[in-house]
Amino acid sequence: MTLVSYLHTLSQVLRFQQEPWRVAESWAALLTFALAALSLQLGHSVVLFLSRVQARQFVLSLLVGSLFHVLALLLWSGLIYLSLALSVEQPISVLRVLVLVGLAQMPHLFSILSFVPLLGLGIEWLLWLWSLLLTSFALQVGLDLPPLQAVLSVGVG
């Protein structure tokens, strides 16, 4: 796939359309995990600028922070998978859950905006809420779950 198809998928995901969740590809989810984590770290990097951190330490901080964010998302995906495996009778693929949770992180591509003075924290909270709603929607559409079960799985995870 190309950048144009990724942007088209981004547009569909952010508007809660059903198609991307049914045909979601793992490369798009992986790219979203990485870019969302980097965007979040860039949004939080204002402190590093104010502290006048050296370029090498700045890049290292961004990479380590992004890595920890991706690991946290992988852990959360694993917990969602466990909650579904224990509560759903149909077999569910852990890769499928990872892909769905990964695509649901697309609002965090805009996390770089959290550096905006006075509005940054509000923007970050809205992006987290948007992502949580997308995650439950993704589980509902992508795994054919009832809405309540999708919401509970996200909450338990």
mmCIF file of N, CA and C in Angstrom, residues 20-75:
data_model
loop_
_atom_site.group_PDB
_atom_site.id
_atom_site.type_symbol
_atom_site.label_atom_id
_atom_site.label_comp_id
_atom_site.label_asym_id
_atom_site.label_seq_id
_atom_site.Cartn_x
_atom_site.Cartn_y
_atom_site.Cartn_z
ATOM 1 N N PRO A 20 -12.610 0.013 7.140
ATOM 2 C CA PRO A 20 -11.203 -0.254 7.498
ATOM 3 C C PRO A 20 -11.040 -1.332 8.563
ATOM 4 N N TRP A 21 -12.030 -1.511 9.404
ATOM 5 C CA TRP A 21 -11.916 -2.504 10.484
ATOM 6 C C TRP A 21 -12.075 -3.915 9.953
ATOM 7 N N ARG A 22 -12.756 -4.054 8.845
ATOM 8 C CA ARG A 22 -12.974 -5.388 8.280
ATOM 9 C C ARG A 22 -11.800 -5.835 7.407
ATOM 10 N N VAL A 23 -11.107 -4.876 6.808
ATOM 11 C CA VAL A 23 -10.001 -5.206 5.908
ATOM 12 C C VAL A 23 -8.669 -4.676 6.438
ATOM 13 N N ALA A 24 -8.599 -4.459 7.726
ATOM 14 C CA ALA A 24 -7.402 -3.865 8.336
ATOM 15 C C ALA A 24 -6.168 -4.722 8.083
ATOM 16 N N GLU A 25 -5.082 -4.045 7.767
ATOM 17 C CA GLU A 25 -3.828 -4.737 7.489
ATOM 18 C C GLU A 25 -2.831 -4.463 8.605
ATOM 19 N N SER A 26 -1.990 -5.446 8.876
ATOM 20 C CA SER A 26 -1.069 -5.341 10.002
ATOM 21 C C SER A 26 -0.015 -4.255 9.799
ATOM 22 N N TRP A 27 0.412 -4.011 8.561
ATOM 23 C CA TRP A 27 1.427 -2.990 8.340
ATOM 24 C C TRP A 27 0.897 -1.612 8.719
ATOM 25 N N ALA A 28 -0.381 -1.352 8.438
ATOM 26 C CA ALA A 28 -0.971 -0.048 8.765
ATOM 27 C C ALA A 28 -1.065 0.137 10.274
ATOM 28 N N ALA A 29 -1.408 -0.936 10.978
ATOM 29 C CA ALA A 29 -1.492 -0.860 12.439
ATOM 30 C C ALA A 29 -0.113 -0.640 13.048
ATOM 31 N N LEU A 30 0.887 -1.342 12.534
ATOM 32 C CA LEU A 30 2.251 -1.184 13.033
ATOM 33 C C LEU A 30 2.762 0.236 12.789
ATOM 34 N N LEU A 31 2.521 0.754 11.616
ATOM 35 C CA LEU A 31 2.921 2.120 11.298
ATOM 36 C C LEU A 31 2.211 3.117 12.212
ATOM 37 N N THR A 32 0.941 2.875 12.476
ATOM 38 C CA THR A 32 0.175 3.764 13.347
ATOM 39 C C THR A 32 0.698 3.718 14.774
ATOM 40 N N PHE A 33 1.012 2.508 15.284
ATOM 41 C CA PHE A 33 1.608 2.395 16.616
ATOM 42 C C PHE A 33 2.844 3.281 16.715
ATOM 43 N N ALA A 34 3.739 3.156 15.750
ATOM 44 C CA ALA A 34 5.010 3.880 15.794
ATOM 45 C C ALA A 34 4.819 5.388 15.638
ATOM 46 N N LEU A 35 4.030 5.801 14.644
ATOM 47 C CA LEU A 35 3.839 7.234 14.409
ATOM 48 C C LEU A 35 3.076 7.913 15.535
ATOM 49 N N ALA A 36 2.088 7.228 16.095
ATOM 50 C CA ALA A 36 1.325 7.798 17.206
ATOM 51 C C ALA A 36 2.216 7.969 18.432
ATOM 52 N N ALA A 37 3.059 6.990 18.706
ATOM 53 C CA ALA A 37 3.971 7.088 19.844
ATOM 54 C C ALA A 37 4.958 8.232 19.638
ATOM 55 N N LEU A 38 5.484 8.364 18.444
ATOM 56 C CA LEU A 38 6.425 9.449 18.159
ATOM 57 C C LEU A 38 5.740 10.811 18.261
ATOM 58 N N SER A 39 4.531 10.917 17.758
ATOM 59 C CA SER A 39 3.784 12.170 17.832
ATOM 60 C C SER A 39 3.520 12.560 19.286
ATOM 61 N N LEU A 40 3.160 11.592 20.095
ATOM 62 C CA LEU A 40 2.924 11.856 21.517
ATOM 63 C C LEU A 40 4.199 12.353 22.195
ATOM 64 N N GLN A 41 5.302 11.716 21.885
ATOM 65 C CA GLN A 41 6.573 12.131 22.490
ATOM 66 C C GLN A 41 6.992 13.521 21.999
ATOM 67 N N LEU A 42 6.747 13.826 20.734
ATOM 68 C CA LEU A 42 7.062 15.161 20.223
ATOM 69 C C LEU A 42 6.204 16.222 20.905
ATOM 70 N N GLY A 43 4.949 15.882 21.174
ATOM 71 C CA GLY A 43 4.071 16.808 21.883
ATOM 72 C C GLY A 43 4.545 17.086 23.300
ATOM 73 N N HIS A 44 5.169 16.098 23.907
ATOM 74 C CA HIS A 44 5.677 16.254 25.271
ATOM 75 C C HIS A 44 7.101 16.794 25.301
ATOM 76 N N SER A 45 7.691 17.032 24.167
ATOM 77 C CA SER A 45 9.106 17.407 24.098
ATOM 78 C C SER A 45 9.376 18.871 24.406
ATOM 79 N N VAL A 46 8.350 19.646 24.672
ATOM 80 C CA VAL A 46 8.549 21.055 24.981
ATOM 81 C C VAL A 46 9.480 21.205 26.184
ATOM 82 N N VAL A 47 9.331 20.329 27.154
ATOM 83 C CA VAL A 47 10.182 20.367 28.340
ATOM 84 C C VAL A 47 11.643 20.165 27.956
ATOM 85 N N LEU A 48 11.881 19.293 26.996
ATOM 86 C CA LEU A 48 13.255 19.067 26.550
ATOM 87 C C LEU A 48 13.823 20.316 25.868
ATOM 88 N N PHE A 49 12.987 20.996 25.089
ATOM 89 C CA PHE A 49 13.442 22.240 24.464
ATOM 90 C C PHE A 49 13.771 23.293 25.514
ATOM 91 N N LEU A 50 12.871 23.428 26.488
ATOM 92 C CA LEU A 50 13.082 24.430 27.535
ATOM 93 C C LEU A 50 14.311 24.118 28.381
ATOM 94 N N SER A 51 14.609 22.839 28.531
ATOM 95 C CA SER A 51 15.782 22.429 29.303
ATOM 96 C C SER A 51 17.069 22.511 28.482
ATOM 97 N N ARG A 52 16.935 22.836 27.216
ATOM 98 C CA ARG A 52 18.074 22.949 26.293
ATOM 99 C C ARG A 52 18.925 21.684 26.266
ATOM 100 N N VAL A 53 18.221 20.579 26.076
ATOM 101 C CA VAL A 53 18.870 19.277 26.009
ATOM 102 C C VAL A 53 19.634 19.169 24.693
ATOM 103 N N GLN A 54 20.760 18.503 24.735
ATOM 104 C CA GLN A 54 21.549 18.296 23.527
ATOM 105 C C GLN A 54 20.758 17.467 22.518
ATOM 106 N N ALA A 55 21.091 17.623 21.255
ATOM 107 C CA ALA A 55 20.361 16.945 20.178
ATOM 108 C C ALA A 55 20.380 15.428 20.346
ATOM 109 N N ARG A 56 21.516 14.901 20.715
ATOM 110 C CA ARG A 56 21.631 13.447 20.886
ATOM 111 C C ARG A 56 20.711 12.941 22.008
ATOM 112 N N GLN A 57 20.693 13.659 23.127
ATOM 113 C CA GLN A 57 19.826 13.271 24.240
ATOM 114 C C GLN A 57 18.357 13.460 23.877
ATOM 115 N N PHE A 58 18.069 14.484 23.088
ATOM 116 C CA PHE A 58 16.708 14.740 22.642
ATOM 117 C C PHE A 58 16.183 13.575 21.811
ATOM 118 N N VAL A 59 16.953 13.155 20.827
ATOM 119 C CA VAL A 59 16.551 12.041 19.961
ATOM 120 C C VAL A 59 16.431 10.756 20.768
ATOM 121 N N LEU A 60 17.384 10.518 21.655
ATOM 122 C CA LEU A 60 17.335 9.320 22.497
ATOM 123 C C LEU A 60 16.092 9.319 23.378
ATOM 124 N N SER A 61 15.768 10.472 23.933
ATOM 125 C CA SER A 61 14.571 10.583 24.765
ATOM 126 C C SER A 61 13.304 10.298 23.962
ATOM 127 N N LEU A 62 13.238 10.833 22.739
ATOM 128 C CA LEU A 62 12.080 10.576 21.878
ATOM 129 C C LEU A 62 11.948 9.090 21.549
ATOM 130 N N LEU A 63 13.051 8.461 21.212
ATOM 131 C CA LEU A 63 13.016 7.045 20.845
ATOM 132 C C LEU A 63 12.648 6.156 22.021
ATOM 133 N N VAL A 64 13.247 6.415 23.178
ATOM 134 C CA VAL A 64 12.946 5.596 24.362
ATOM 135 C C VAL A 64 11.501 5.806 24.805
ATOM 136 N N GLY A 65 11.048 7.048 24.820
ATOM 137 C CA GLY A 65 9.654 7.324 25.180
ATOM 138 C C GLY A 65 8.681 6.668 24.225
ATOM 139 N N SER A 66 9.000 6.725 22.933
ATOM 140 C CA SER A 66 8.136 6.086 21.927
ATOM 141 C C SER A 66 8.113 4.578 22.107
ATOM 142 N N LEU A 67 9.262 4.006 22.391
ATOM 143 C CA LEU A 67 9.336 2.562 22.617
ATOM 144 C C LEU A 67 8.479 2.143 23.806
ATOM 145 N N PHE A 68 8.574 2.888 24.897
ATOM 146 C CA PHE A 68 7.754 2.564 26.072
ATOM 147 C C PHE A 68 6.272 2.723 25.787
ATOM 148 N N HIS A 69 5.912 3.718 24.982
ATOM 149 C CA HIS A 69 4.508 3.902 24.617
ATOM 150 C C HIS A 69 4.009 2.730 23.773
ATOM 151 N N VAL A 70 4.805 2.294 22.820
ATOM 152 C CA VAL A 70 4.425 1.144 21.990
ATOM 153 C C VAL A 70 4.297 -0.111 22.856
ATOM 154 N N LEU A 71 5.227 -0.314 23.782
ATOM 155 C CA LEU A 71 5.136 -1.475 24.685
ATOM 156 C C LEU A 71 3.878 -1.423 25.536
ATOM 157 N N ALA A 72 3.517 -0.234 26.011
ATOM 158 C CA ALA A 72 2.287 -0.089 26.797
ATOM 159 C C ALA A 72 1.059 -0.437 25.955
ATOM 160 N N LEU A 73 1.049 -0.008 24.685
ATOM 161 C CA LEU A 73 -0.072 -0.334 23.801
ATOM 162 C C LEU A 73 -0.132 -1.831 23.501
ATOM 163 N N LEU A 74 1.021 -2.447 23.351
ATOM 164 C CA LEU A 74 1.055 -3.899 23.126
ATOM 165 C C LEU A 74 0.537 -4.645 24.351
ATOM 166 N N LEU A 75 0.908 -4.189 25.527
ATOM 167 C CA LEU A 75 0.409 -4.799 26.759
ATOM 168 C C LEU A 75 -1.096 -4.630 26.870
#
